[in-house]
Coordinates of C-alpha atoms in Angstrom, one line a residue:
M1 CA -17.0 -53.8 -24.4
S2 CA -20.3 -52.7 -22.9
P3 CA -21.3 -49.0 -22.6
A4 CA -21.0 -49.3 -18.8
Q5 CA -17.4 -50.7 -19.1
A6 CA -16.4 -47.9 -21.5
T7 CA -17.8 -45.3 -19.2
A8 CA -15.9 -46.8 -16.3
R9 CA -12.6 -46.8 -18.2
L10 CA -13.2 -43.2 -19.2
R11 CA -14.1 -42.0 -15.7
V12 CA -10.6 -42.9 -14.2
P13 CA -8.5 -40.7 -16.6
L14 CA -11.1 -37.9 -16.4
V15 CA -10.9 -37.8 -12.6
A16 CA -7.1 -37.8 -12.7
L17 CA -7.1 -35.1 -15.3
L18 CA -9.5 -32.9 -13.3
A19 CA -7.3 -33.4 -10.2
A20 CA -4.2 -32.3 -12.1
L21 CA -6.0 -29.2 -13.4
V22 CA -7.0 -28.2 -9.9
A23 CA -3.5 -28.7 -8.6
A24 CA -2.0 -26.7 -11.5
S25 CA -4.4 -23.9 -11.0
A26 CA -3.6 -23.8 -7.3
V27 CA 0.1 -23.6 -8.0
L28 CA -0.3 -20.8 -10.5
L29 CA -2.6 -18.8 -8.2
G30 CA -0.3 -19.4 -5.3
A31 CA 2.6 -18.1 -7.3
G32 CA 0.7 -15.0 -8.1
S33 CA -0.1 -14.2 -4.5
A34 CA 3.5 -14.9 -3.4
Q35 CA 4.7 -12.3 -5.8
A36 CA 2.4 -9.6 -4.5
A37 CA 4.4 -6.6 -3.4
G38 CA 4.0 -3.6 -1.3
Y39 CA 5.8 -0.3 -0.8
R40 CA 7.4 1.1 2.4
Y41 CA 6.6 4.8 2.7
W42 CA 5.0 7.6 4.6
S43 CA 1.3 7.9 3.6
F44 CA -0.6 11.2 4.0
W45 CA -4.1 11.5 5.5
E46 CA -6.7 14.1 6.2
G47 CA -9.1 14.1 9.1
N48 CA -12.8 14.7 8.4
G49 CA -13.8 15.3 12.0
K50 CA -14.3 11.6 12.9
N51 CA -12.2 9.5 10.5
W52 CA -9.2 9.5 8.3
E53 CA -9.3 9.9 4.5
Y54 CA -6.4 9.2 2.2
A55 CA -5.2 12.6 0.9
T56 CA -5.7 13.2 -2.8
Q57 CA -2.9 15.8 -2.9
G58 CA 0.7 15.6 -1.6
P59 CA 1.7 17.7 1.5
S60 CA 3.7 20.1 -0.6
L61 CA 0.6 21.0 -2.7
L62 CA -2.1 21.0 0.0
R63 CA -2.7 24.3 1.9
P64 CA -4.8 23.4 4.9
D65 CA -7.2 25.7 6.7
D66 CA -7.0 26.7 10.4
G67 CA -8.5 23.8 12.4
T68 CA -7.4 21.1 10.0
V69 CA -6.1 17.7 11.2
Q70 CA -3.6 15.8 9.1
G71 CA -1.8 12.5 9.6
F72 CA 1.3 10.8 8.4
R73 CA 1.7 7.0 8.7
F74 CA 4.8 4.9 7.9
A75 CA 4.0 1.4 6.8
V76 CA 4.1 -1.2 4.0
S77 CA 1.1 -1.3 1.7
E78 CA 0.2 -2.3 -1.8
D79 CA -1.9 0.8 -2.7
S80 CA -4.0 3.6 -1.1
G81 CA -6.9 1.2 -0.5
D82 CA -4.6 -1.1 1.5
A83 CA -2.7 1.6 3.4
D84 CA -2.7 1.7 7.2
Q85 CA -4.2 4.7 8.8
P86 CA -2.6 6.7 11.6
R87 CA -3.3 5.0 15.0
R88 CA -4.7 8.1 16.7
A89 CA -8.1 9.8 16.1
P90 CA -8.1 13.1 14.1
D91 CA -9.1 15.2 17.1
F92 CA -8.1 18.9 16.6
G93 CA -9.5 20.0 19.9
A94 CA -7.4 17.5 21.8
I95 CA -4.2 18.1 19.9
C96 CA -4.3 21.9 19.7
A97 CA -5.9 22.5 23.1
D98 CA -2.8 24.2 24.5
T99 CA -2.1 26.3 21.4
P100 CA -4.3 29.5 21.3
A101 CA -5.3 31.1 18.0
K102 CA -3.1 34.0 16.8
D103 CA -3.7 36.7 14.2
G104 CA -2.0 36.0 10.9
K105 CA -1.4 32.4 11.9
K106 CA -3.2 29.1 11.5
R107 CA -3.1 25.9 13.5
V108 CA -2.8 22.5 11.9
A109 CA -3.0 19.4 14.2
L110 CA -0.6 16.7 13.1
V111 CA -0.6 13.0 13.9
I112 CA 2.8 11.5 13.1
D113 CA 2.7 7.7 13.3
P114 CA 6.0 5.9 12.4
G115 CA 4.3 2.6 12.4
T116 CA 5.4 -0.7 13.9
T117 CA 8.5 -2.8 13.9
T118 CA 6.9 -5.1 11.3
D119 CA 7.1 -2.2 8.8
A120 CA 10.4 -0.8 9.9
P121 CA 13.5 -1.2 7.5
D122 CA 16.1 -3.7 8.7
G123 CA 18.1 -2.5 11.6
E124 CA 15.8 0.4 12.5
K125 CA 13.3 0.9 15.3
P126 CA 10.3 3.2 14.8
P127 CA 10.1 6.2 17.2
A128 CA 7.0 6.7 19.2
L129 CA 3.8 8.0 17.7
R130 CA 3.3 11.7 18.5
T131 CA 0.7 14.4 18.0
V132 CA 1.6 18.1 17.7
C133 CA 0.0 21.4 16.9
A134 CA 1.8 23.4 14.2
Q135 CA 1.2 27.1 14.2
V136 CA 2.3 28.5 10.9
A137 CA 1.7 31.3 8.4
A138 CA -1.8 31.5 7.0
D139 CA -0.7 30.4 3.5
A140 CA 1.6 27.6 4.6
S141 CA 1.4 24.2 2.9
S142 CA 1.1 20.9 4.8
A143 CA 4.7 20.2 4.2
E144 CA 5.7 23.5 5.8
A145 CA 3.5 22.8 8.8
L146 CA 5.2 19.4 9.1
A147 CA 8.7 21.0 8.8
A148 CA 7.9 23.4 11.6
V149 CA 7.5 20.6 14.1
A150 CA 9.2 17.5 12.8
K151 CA 12.6 18.3 11.3
P152 CA 14.7 16.9 9.8
L153 CA 12.6 15.9 6.8
R154 CA 14.0 14.1 3.8
Y155 CA 12.8 14.1 0.2
D156 CA 13.9 12.4 -3.0
D157 CA 14.6 14.1 -6.3
S158 CA 10.9 14.0 -7.3
A159 CA 9.9 15.7 -4.0
M160 CA 8.5 12.5 -2.5
L161 CA 8.5 12.6 1.3
C162 CA 11.0 10.0 2.5
A163 CA 11.6 10.6 6.2
I164 CA 10.1 12.5 9.1
S165 CA 12.2 13.5 12.0
G166 CA 15.0 11.5 10.4
Y167 CA 13.0 8.3 10.2
P168 CA 13.8 6.1 8.4
R169 CA 17.5 6.9 7.9
T170 CA 17.6 5.5 4.4
G171 CA 15.2 4.4 1.6
C172 CA 12.3 6.1 0.0
G173 CA 9.1 4.3 -1.2
E174 CA 11.1 1.1 -1.9
Q175 CA 9.3 -2.0 -3.1
V176 CA 9.1 -4.8 -0.6
S177 CA 8.5 -8.3 -2.0
G178 CA 5.5 -10.1 -0.7
D179 CA 7.2 -13.5 -0.2
S180 CA 10.4 -12.6 1.5
G181 CA 9.8 -9.1 2.9
S182 CA 13.1 -8.0 1.4
A183 CA 13.3 -4.5 0.0
E184 CA 14.4 -3.5 -3.5
P185 CA 15.8 0.0 -4.1
S186 CA 13.2 2.3 -5.7
D187 CA 13.8 3.6 -9.2
P188 CA 13.9 7.4 -9.1
A189 CA 12.4 7.5 -12.6
K190 CA 9.3 5.7 -11.3
T191 CA 8.6 8.0 -8.4
T192 CA 7.5 11.2 -10.2
D193 CA 4.2 11.2 -8.2
G194 CA 5.1 8.4 -5.8
P195 CA 3.2 7.1 -2.8
E196 CA 2.8 10.6 -1.5
K197 CA -0.3 10.9 -3.7
G198 CA -1.5 7.4 -3.2
E199 CA 0.2 6.0 -6.3
E200 CA 2.5 3.4 -5.0
G201 CA 4.7 2.4 -7.9
D202 CA 2.5 0.4 -10.2
G203 CA -0.5 1.1 -8.0
G204 CA -1.6 -2.5 -8.5
G205 CA -3.2 -4.8 -5.9
G206 CA -2.2 -8.3 -5.1
G207 CA -4.5 -10.2 -7.5
P208 CA -3.3 -12.5 -10.3
S209 CA -1.7 -10.8 -13.3
V210 CA -3.0 -11.1 -16.9
G211 CA -0.1 -13.4 -17.7
L212 CA -1.1 -15.7 -14.8
L213 CA -4.7 -15.9 -15.9
V214 CA -3.6 -16.6 -19.5
G215 CA -1.5 -19.5 -18.2
I216 CA -4.5 -20.9 -16.2
G217 CA -6.7 -20.6 -19.3
A218 CA -4.1 -22.5 -21.4
V219 CA -4.0 -25.4 -18.8
L220 CA -7.8 -25.6 -18.8
L221 CA -8.0 -25.6 -22.7
L222 CA -5.5 -28.5 -22.7
G223 CA -7.7 -30.4 -20.3
I224 CA -10.8 -29.8 -22.4
A225 CA -8.9 -31.0 -25.5
A226 CA -7.9 -34.2 -23.7
V227 CA -11.5 -34.9 -22.7
V228 CA -12.7 -34.4 -26.2
Q229 CA -10.0 -36.7 -27.6
A230 CA -10.9 -39.4 -25.1
R231 CA -14.6 -39.3 -26.0
R232 CA -13.7 -39.7 -29.7
R233 CA -11.8 -42.9 -28.9
R234 CA -14.7 -44.5 -27.2

């Protein structure tokens, strides 16, 4: 057999092997993205005058100053970097225009955005977005400002905010699978800090897991070994 014929015989199985490797990698990566999960919860935001910034403290800990704008948005997201912002600008002047300042009190402008039907739990319809100016004691927390204008509020055993004005009726930071959209009950032991502080469960993004990458590496190593073996038989 001439060198050209040997090369031609080797090229066919190599092409088939490479195609199989590409297909296997695509399947594994597809499986990883299908398993990406988010969490359904009320996220907490602070206005900086023009834009929204994800709050670094929960509303029960934060004590805003007079003139502050804060927002709450209900949605499904993977982590704080993926979270949906309130759909109304943080404009204190517009929200609190009809609430004059008062001695011993402070004004906190609130944007309460229950989100869309896409993010709503099964069987529930989100109420309309609303803005309100809470006038509360000077040392009141954000949670107290919210309670003054948006009762009933619901919290879980770890003080994570679960519902505003009774929405949603049930659930609290539950995990929602990425492939089916179905919700899984949250584990109270895993919600010590919870999404209220921007730590949605595992806090992970939707990228491939370590196990998935190891699997892809194993497939590639098997392919390399097969190529080496084929060259030795020439």
